[in-house]
CSV table of C-alpha atoms in Angstrom, one decimal:
chain,number,residue,atom,x,y,z
A,1,UNK,CA,-23.5,-15.8,0.0
A,2,UNK,CA,-20.4,-13.6,0.0
A,3,UNK,CA,-20.9,-9.9,-0.7
A,4,UNK,CA,-18.5,-7.1,-1.7
A,5,UNK,CA,-18.3,-4.1,0.7
A,6,UNK,CA,-17.0,-1.2,-1.3
A,7,UNK,CA,-16.2,1.6,1.0
A,8,UNK,CA,-14.5,5.0,1.0
A,9,UNK,CA,-13.2,7.2,3.8
A,10,UNK,CA,-12.7,10.9,4.1
A,11,UNK,CA,-10.2,12.1,6.8
A,12,UNK,CA,-8.8,15.2,8.3
A,13,UNK,CA,-5.3,16.0,9.5
A,14,UNK,CA,-3.5,18.5,11.6
A,15,UNK,CA,-4.2,22.0,10.2
A,16,UNK,CA,-0.7,23.0,11.4
A,17,UNK,CA,1.0,20.4,9.2
A,18,UNK,CA,2.7,17.0,9.7
A,19,UNK,CA,5.0,18.3,12.4
A,20,UNK,CA,2.1,18.8,14.7
A,21,UNK,CA,0.3,15.5,13.9
A,22,UNK,CA,-0.2,12.7,16.4
A,23,UNK,CA,2.1,9.9,15.3
A,24,UNK,CA,-0.3,7.2,16.3
A,25,UNK,CA,-3.1,8.7,14.1
A,26,UNK,CA,-1.9,11.2,11.4
A,27,UNK,CA,-5.3,11.0,9.7
A,28,UNK,CA,-8.6,11.2,11.6
A,29,UNK,CA,-11.6,9.7,9.8
A,30,UNK,CA,-14.5,12.2,9.5
A,31,UNK,CA,-16.8,10.3,7.0
A,32,UNK,CA,-17.4,6.8,5.9
A,33,UNK,CA,-19.5,5.7,2.9
A,34,UNK,CA,-20.1,2.3,1.6
A,35,UNK,CA,-22.2,0.2,-0.8
A,36,UNK,CA,-22.8,-3.6,-0.5
A,37,UNK,CA,-22.9,-5.5,-3.7
A,38,UNK,CA,-24.1,-9.1,-4.3
A,39,UNK,CA,-22.3,-11.7,-6.4
A,40,UNK,CA,-23.8,-10.1,-9.6
A,41,UNK,CA,-22.3,-6.7,-8.6
A,42,UNK,CA,-25.7,-5.2,-8.0
A,43,UNK,CA,-25.9,-2.6,-5.2
A,44,UNK,CA,-28.2,-4.0,-2.5
A,45,UNK,CA,-27.5,-1.7,0.5
A,46,UNK,CA,-25.8,1.6,1.4
A,47,UNK,CA,-24.1,3.0,4.5
A,48,UNK,CA,-23.2,6.6,5.2
A,49,UNK,CA,-22.2,8.4,8.4
A,50,UNK,CA,-20.4,11.5,9.5
A,51,UNK,CA,-18.0,11.4,12.4
A,52,UNK,CA,-17.4,14.1,15.0
A,53,UNK,CA,-13.7,14.8,15.2
A,54,UNK,CA,-12.0,14.5,18.5
A,55,UNK,CA,-8.3,14.9,17.7
A,56,UNK,CA,-8.1,17.5,14.9
A,57,UNK,CA,-11.1,19.8,15.6
A,58,UNK,CA,-10.3,22.2,12.8
A,59,UNK,CA,-10.3,21.2,9.2
A,60,UNK,CA,-7.1,21.3,7.2
A,61,UNK,CA,-7.6,23.8,4.4
A,62,UNK,CA,-6.9,21.2,1.7
A,63,UNK,CA,-9.4,18.8,3.2
A,64,UNK,CA,-12.0,21.6,3.3
A,65,UNK,CA,-11.4,22.5,-0.3
A,66,UNK,CA,-11.5,19.0,-1.6
A,67,UNK,CA,-14.4,17.6,0.4
A,68,UNK,CA,-16.4,20.8,0.8
A,69,UNK,CA,-16.9,19.6,4.4
A,70,UNK,CA,-17.9,22.0,7.2
A,71,UNK,CA,-16.6,21.5,10.7
A,72,UNK,CA,-19.9,22.7,12.2
A,73,UNK,CA,-21.8,20.1,10.3
A,74,UNK,CA,-19.5,17.4,11.5
A,75,UNK,CA,-20.0,18.5,15.1
A,76,UNK,CA,-23.8,18.8,14.8
A,77,UNK,CA,-24.6,15.8,12.5
A,78,UNK,CA,-21.6,13.5,13.3
A,79,UNK,CA,-21.4,10.7,15.9
A,80,UNK,CA,-18.4,9.4,17.8
A,81,UNK,CA,-16.0,7.2,15.8
A,82,UNK,CA,-16.5,4.1,18.0
A,83,UNK,CA,-20.3,4.2,17.6
A,84,UNK,CA,-20.1,4.7,13.8
A,85,UNK,CA,-17.5,2.0,13.2
A,86,UNK,CA,-19.4,-0.6,15.3
A,87,UNK,CA,-22.6,0.2,13.2
A,88,UNK,CA,-20.5,-0.2,10.0
A,89,UNK,CA,-19.1,-3.6,11.0
A,90,UNK,CA,-22.5,-4.8,12.0
A,91,UNK,CA,-23.9,-3.6,8.6
A,92,UNK,CA,-21.1,-5.4,6.7
A,93,UNK,CA,-22.4,-8.8,7.9
A,94,UNK,CA,-20.3,-12.0,8.2
A,95,UNK,CA,-19.1,-13.1,4.7
A,96,UNK,CA,-17.7,-10.4,2.5
A,97,UNK,CA,-14.7,-9.0,0.6
A,98,UNK,CA,-13.6,-5.4,1.3
A,99,UNK,CA,-13.0,-3.3,-1.8
A,100,UNK,CA,-11.4,0.1,-1.9
A,101,UNK,CA,-9.9,2.5,-4.3
A,102,UNK,CA,-6.2,2.3,-3.5
A,103,UNK,CA,-4.5,0.8,-0.4
A,104,UNK,CA,-4.8,3.5,2.3
A,105,UNK,CA,-8.4,3.2,3.5
A,106,UNK,CA,-8.1,-0.1,5.3
A,107,UNK,CA,-4.8,1.0,6.9
A,108,UNK,CA,-6.3,4.2,8.3
A,109,UNK,CA,-9.5,2.5,9.3
A,110,UNK,CA,-7.6,0.1,11.5
A,111,UNK,CA,-5.3,2.8,12.8
A,112,UNK,CA,-8.3,4.8,13.9
A,113,UNK,CA,-9.9,1.7,15.5
A,114,UNK,CA,-6.8,1.0,17.5
A,115,UNK,CA,-6.5,4.7,18.6
A,116,UNK,CA,-10.0,4.7,19.9
A,117,UNK,CA,-9.8,1.3,21.5
A,118,UNK,CA,-12.3,-0.4,19.1
A,119,UNK,CA,-11.7,-4.2,18.7
A,120,UNK,CA,-10.4,-5.1,15.2
A,121,UNK,CA,-12.4,-8.2,14.2
A,122,UNK,CA,-10.9,-8.7,10.8
A,123,UNK,CA,-9.1,-11.9,9.8
A,124,UNK,CA,-5.3,-12.0,9.7
A,125,UNK,CA,-4.0,-11.6,7.1
A,126,UNK,CA,-6.7,-9.3,5.8
A,127,UNK,CA,-7.2,-9.8,2.1
A,128,UNK,CA,-9.2,-7.3,0.0
A,129,UNK,CA,-9.6,-6.0,-3.5
A,130,UNK,CA,-7.8,-2.8,-4.5
A,131,UNK,CA,-10.1,-1.6,-7.4
A,132,UNK,CA,-7.5,1.0,-8.5
A,133,UNK,CA,-5.0,-1.8,-9.1
A,134,UNK,CA,-7.6,-4.1,-10.7
A,135,UNK,CA,-8.6,-1.3,-13.1
A,136,UNK,CA,-5.0,-0.9,-14.1
A,137,UNK,CA,-4.6,-4.7,-14.7
A,138,UNK,CA,-7.9,-5.0,-16.7
A,139,UNK,CA,-7.7,-1.7,-18.7
A,140,UNK,CA,-4.1,-0.5,-18.6
A,141,UNK,CA,-0.6,-2.0,-18.5
A,142,UNK,CA,-0.9,-3.2,-14.9
A,143,UNK,CA,1.5,-0.4,-13.7
A,144,UNK,CA,-0.4,2.8,-14.3
A,145,UNK,CA,-2.5,4.1,-11.4
A,146,UNK,CA,-5.3,6.4,-12.4
A,147,UNK,CA,-7.7,8.5,-10.3
A,148,UNK,CA,-11.2,7.4,-9.7
A,149,UNK,CA,-12.8,10.2,-11.7
A,150,UNK,CA,-10.5,9.4,-14.7
A,151,UNK,CA,-11.5,5.7,-14.6
A,152,UNK,CA,-15.2,6.7,-14.4
A,153,UNK,CA,-14.8,8.9,-17.4
A,154,UNK,CA,-12.8,6.4,-19.4
A,155,UNK,CA,-15.4,3.7,-18.8
A,156,UNK,CA,-18.2,6.0,-19.8
A,157,UNK,CA,-20.0,5.8,-16.5
A,158,UNK,CA,-22.6,8.5,-16.0
A,159,UNK,CA,-21.3,11.1,-13.6
A,160,UNK,CA,-24.5,11.9,-11.7
A,161,UNK,CA,-22.8,12.4,-8.3
A,162,UNK,CA,-20.0,14.6,-7.1
A,163,UNK,CA,-16.6,13.2,-6.3
A,164,UNK,CA,-14.6,13.3,-3.0
A,165,UNK,CA,-17.5,12.5,-0.8
A,166,UNK,CA,-17.4,9.1,0.8
A,167,UNK,CA,-20.7,7.5,-0.3
A,168,UNK,CA,-20.4,8.9,-3.8
A,169,UNK,CA,-16.8,7.7,-4.2
A,170,UNK,CA,-17.8,4.3,-2.9
A,171,UNK,CA,-20.7,4.2,-5.4
A,172,UNK,CA,-18.4,5.0,-8.3
A,173,UNK,CA,-15.8,2.5,-7.1
A,174,UNK,CA,-18.5,-0.2,-7.1
A,175,UNK,CA,-19.6,0.8,-10.6
A,176,UNK,CA,-16.0,0.6,-11.9
A,177,UNK,CA,-15.7,-2.9,-10.3
A,178,UNK,CA,-18.9,-3.9,-12.1
A,179,UNK,CA,-17.7,-2.6,-15.5
A,180,UNK,CA,-14.3,-4.4,-15.6
A,181,UNK,CA,-14.1,-8.1,-16.5
A,182,UNK,CA,-14.3,-10.2,-13.3
A,183,UNK,CA,-12.5,-13.1,-14.9
A,184,UNK,CA,-9.5,-10.9,-15.3
A,185,UNK,CA,-9.4,-9.2,-11.8
A,186,UNK,CA,-10.7,-11.9,-9.4
A,187,UNK,CA,-7.3,-13.7,-9.0
A,188,UNK,CA,-5.5,-10.5,-8.0
A,189,UNK,CA,-6.3,-10.2,-4.3
A,190,UNK,CA,-4.4,-7.7,-2.2
A,191,UNK,CA,-3.1,-8.1,1.4
A,192,UNK,CA,-3.4,-5.2,3.9
A,193,UNK,CA,-0.1,-4.4,5.6
A,194,UNK,CA,-1.5,-2.9,8.9
A,195,UNK,CA,-0.9,-6.4,10.3
A,196,UNK,CA,2.3,-8.1,9.1
A,197,UNK,CA,3.7,-11.5,10.1
A,198,UNK,CA,5.7,-11.6,13.3
A,199,UNK,CA,7.0,-15.1,13.0
A,200,UNK,CA,8.2,-17.4,10.3
A,201,UNK,CA,5.1,-19.6,10.3
A,202,UNK,CA,3.0,-16.5,9.7
A,203,UNK,CA,4.8,-15.4,6.5
A,204,UNK,CA,2.5,-15.1,3.5
A,205,UNK,CA,2.9,-16.0,-0.2
A,206,UNK,CA,0.3,-14.8,-2.7
A,207,UNK,CA,0.4,-16.5,-6.1
A,208,UNK,CA,-1.0,-14.9,-9.2
A,209,UNK,CA,-1.1,-16.0,-12.9
A,210,UNK,CA,2.3,-14.6,-13.8
A,211,UNK,CA,4.0,-13.7,-10.5
A,212,UNK,CA,4.0,-14.3,-6.8
A,213,UNK,CA,4.3,-12.0,-3.8
A,214,UNK,CA,6.0,-12.9,-0.5
A,215,UNK,CA,5.4,-11.0,2.7
A,216,UNK,CA,8.1,-11.7,5.3
A,217,UNK,CA,8.0,-11.6,9.1
A,218,UNK,CA,9.4,-8.6,10.8
A,219,UNK,CA,13.2,-8.0,11.5
A,220,UNK,CA,15.0,-5.6,13.8
A,221,UNK,CA,17.1,-4.2,10.9
A,222,UNK,CA,17.2,-4.1,7.1
A,223,UNK,CA,20.4,-6.1,7.2
A,224,UNK,CA,18.7,-8.9,9.2
A,225,UNK,CA,15.9,-8.9,6.6
A,226,UNK,CA,18.2,-9.2,3.6
A,227,UNK,CA,20.3,-11.9,5.3
A,228,UNK,CA,17.3,-14.2,5.7
A,229,UNK,CA,17.1,-17.0,3.1
A,230,UNK,CA,13.4,-16.7,2.7
A,231,UNK,CA,13.9,-13.2,1.6
A,232,UNK,CA,17.1,-13.6,-0.5
A,233,UNK,CA,16.2,-16.7,-2.4
A,234,UNK,CA,15.2,-16.2,-6.1
A,235,UNK,CA,12.4,-18.5,-7.1
A,236,UNK,CA,10.6,-19.1,-10.4
A,237,UNK,CA,6.9,-18.1,-9.9
A,238,UNK,CA,5.7,-20.7,-12.4
A,239,UNK,CA,7.6,-23.9,-11.5
A,240,UNK,CA,8.7,-22.8,-8.0
A,241,UNK,CA,12.3,-23.8,-8.8
A,242,UNK,CA,15.2,-22.2,-6.9
A,243,UNK,CA,17.2,-20.2,-9.4
A,244,UNK,CA,20.7,-19.3,-10.0
A,245,UNK,CA,21.2,-15.5,-9.7
A,246,UNK,CA,22.3,-13.7,-12.8
A,247,UNK,CA,22.4,-10.5,-10.7
A,248,UNK,CA,22.5,-10.6,-6.9
A,249,UNK,CA,20.2,-8.3,-4.9
A,250,UNK,CA,21.2,-4.7,-5.2
A,251,UNK,CA,19.6,-1.3,-4.4
A,252,UNK,CA,19.6,2.2,-5.6
A,253,UNK,CA,18.0,3.8,-2.6
A,254,UNK,CA,17.9,1.2,0.3
A,255,UNK,CA,14.1,0.9,-0.1
A,256,UNK,CA,13.8,-1.1,-3.3
A,257,UNK,CA,16.1,-4.0,-4.2
A,258,UNK,CA,16.4,-5.9,-7.5
A,259,UNK,CA,17.8,-9.2,-8.7
A,260,UNK,CA,17.7,-11.3,-11.9
A,261,UNK,CA,17.5,-15.1,-12.0
A,262,UNK,CA,17.3,-17.6,-14.9
A,263,UNK,CA,14.9,-20.5,-15.0
A,264,UNK,CA,15.9,-23.3,-17.4
A,265,UNK,CA,12.2,-23.7,-18.3
A,266,UNK,CA,10.7,-20.2,-18.2
A,267,UNK,CA,13.7,-17.9,-18.8
A,268,UNK,CA,14.5,-14.7,-17.0
A,269,UNK,CA,12.8,-14.1,-13.6
A,270,UNK,CA,12.9,-10.5,-12.2
A,271,UNK,CA,13.0,-10.1,-8.5
A,272,UNK,CA,12.0,-7.0,-6.6
A,273,UNK,CA,12.1,-6.3,-2.9
A,274,UNK,CA,10.3,-3.4,-1.2
A,275,UNK,CA,11.7,-2.7,2.3
A,276,UNK,CA,8.8,-1.5,4.5
A,277,UNK,CA,8.5,-0.4,8.1
A,278,UNK,CA,5.8,-2.0,10.3
A,279,UNK,CA,3.7,-0.1,12.9
A,280,UNK,CA,6.0,-1.3,15.6
A,281,UNK,CA,9.1,0.2,13.9
A,282,UNK,CA,10.5,-3.1,12.7
A,283,UNK,CA,11.2,-3.9,9.1
A,284,UNK,CA,9.5,-6.4,6.8
A,285,UNK,CA,9.9,-7.3,3.1
A,286,UNK,CA,7.4,-7.5,0.3
A,287,UNK,CA,9.2,-9.6,-2.4
A,288,UNK,CA,7.8,-10.0,-5.9
A,289,UNK,CA,9.1,-12.6,-8.4
A,290,UNK,CA,7.9,-12.3,-12.0
A,291,UNK,CA,8.9,-14.0,-15.3
A,292,UNK,CA,10.2,-11.4,-17.7
A,293,UNK,CA,11.6,-11.2,-21.3
A,294,UNK,CA,14.8,-9.9,-22.7
A,295,UNK,CA,13.6,-6.3,-22.5
A,296,UNK,CA,12.7,-6.7,-18.8
A,297,UNK,CA,16.1,-8.3,-18.1
A,298,UNK,CA,17.9,-5.5,-19.8
A,299,UNK,CA,16.0,-3.1,-17.6
A,300,UNK,CA,17.5,-4.8,-14.5
A,301,UNK,CA,21.0,-4.7,-16.0
A,302,UNK,CA,20.5,-1.0,-16.6
A,303,UNK,CA,19.5,-0.4,-13.0
A,304,UNK,CA,22.7,-2.3,-11.9
A,305,UNK,CA,24.8,-0.1,-14.1
A,306,UNK,CA,23.1,3.0,-12.6
A,307,UNK,CA,24.0,1.7,-9.2
A,308,UNK,CA,27.6,1.2,-10.2
A,309,UNK,CA,27.8,4.8,-11.6
A,310,UNK,CA,26.3,6.2,-8.4
A,311,UNK,CA,28.7,4.2,-6.3
A,312,UNK,CA,31.7,5.5,-8.3
A,313,UNK,CA,30.4,9.1,-8.1
A,314,UNK,CA,30.1,8.9,-4.3
A,315,UNK,CA,33.6,7.4,-4.1
A,316,UNK,CA,35.0,10.2,-6.3
A,317,UNK,CA,33.2,12.8,-4.2
A,318,UNK,CA,34.8,11.5,-1.0
A,319,UNK,CA,38.3,11.6,-2.6
A,320,UNK,CA,37.7,15.3,-3.6
A,321,UNK,CA,36.5,16.2,-0.1
A,322,UNK,CA,39.7,14.6,1.4
A,323,UNK,CA,41.8,16.6,-1.0
A,324,UNK,CA,40.3,20.0,-0.2
A,325,UNK,CA,39.9,19.4,3.5
A,326,UNK,CA,42.9,21.0,5.4
A,327,UNK,CA,44.7,18.6,7.8
A,328,UNK,CA,44.4,19.2,11.5
A,329,UNK,CA,47.0,21.5,12.9
A,330,UNK,CA,48.4,18.8,15.2
A,331,UNK,CA,49.6,21.6,17.6
A,332,UNK,CA,49.3,20.5,21.2
A,333,UNK,CA,49.4,22.8,24.2
A,334,UNK,CA,52.7,22.5,25.9
A,335,UNK,CA,52.6,22.0,29.6
A,336,UNK,CA,54.3,24.7,31.7
């Protein structure tokens, strides 16, 4: 029977700041805590281990303040990362869903595994449940992201444990999952982006009750990605019909792109592209298509108008710069 592995990580980073971080591993895991829940969301097992740091052997002051962790305790009670993670994977079993609060833990877990040469045994693509997102869908407007402690407080869950310690945060995350309606959240699976498709046949489409999400293969440049038809097509998420574009794809910041289509059956369809960078430095796209109403369509038109104004402002600024920049003297040295 499939179980739910709800886990949380605490990690350290360079005490000297981002500039002195190791690019391949900006965050080094120092603690892992997890609870295993059955199909009735009852906690049936726990896992907790400390990890001896090998890369950042001093605690960043923020990490120390938040986690109340002691470097000497990590050195004396911790174990090497590879040993701990192999024990954790064995404890997880063979048939489970990962569950985390937010989207970072699985990414950093795999990054640490690769750094230490530990085989990553997870399925590709790796699907999991982001409990922070699920709480937002079940209890909020689907957009708001709240902290774990606020969710615990809002649900009236007894706060018998401290926060910002791995096992305790995993425990609370499991209780939040148990408290929200499973019929609402179970369709909303997430995909981890540490691995992304490298070829067309590996591209992923996730379909949800009111929208779909498409994860493209990797491209050398943003321009290549946007030129690809799988990326640029606007499709109705309900009837899967190819749509006429009311507004072609446009961007305000080169990271997010928007479009608006019209379905003859379901009305306006809002498109959003998030341009992302893969671990290998290439670009990939996460495209979301969602049916929207007049208010949502108006919001896309407003973004388009904002883009137009910014473009005109940049154009005017260039004109002003040309007017105030003195021309080159044009004096050439005469040969003797």
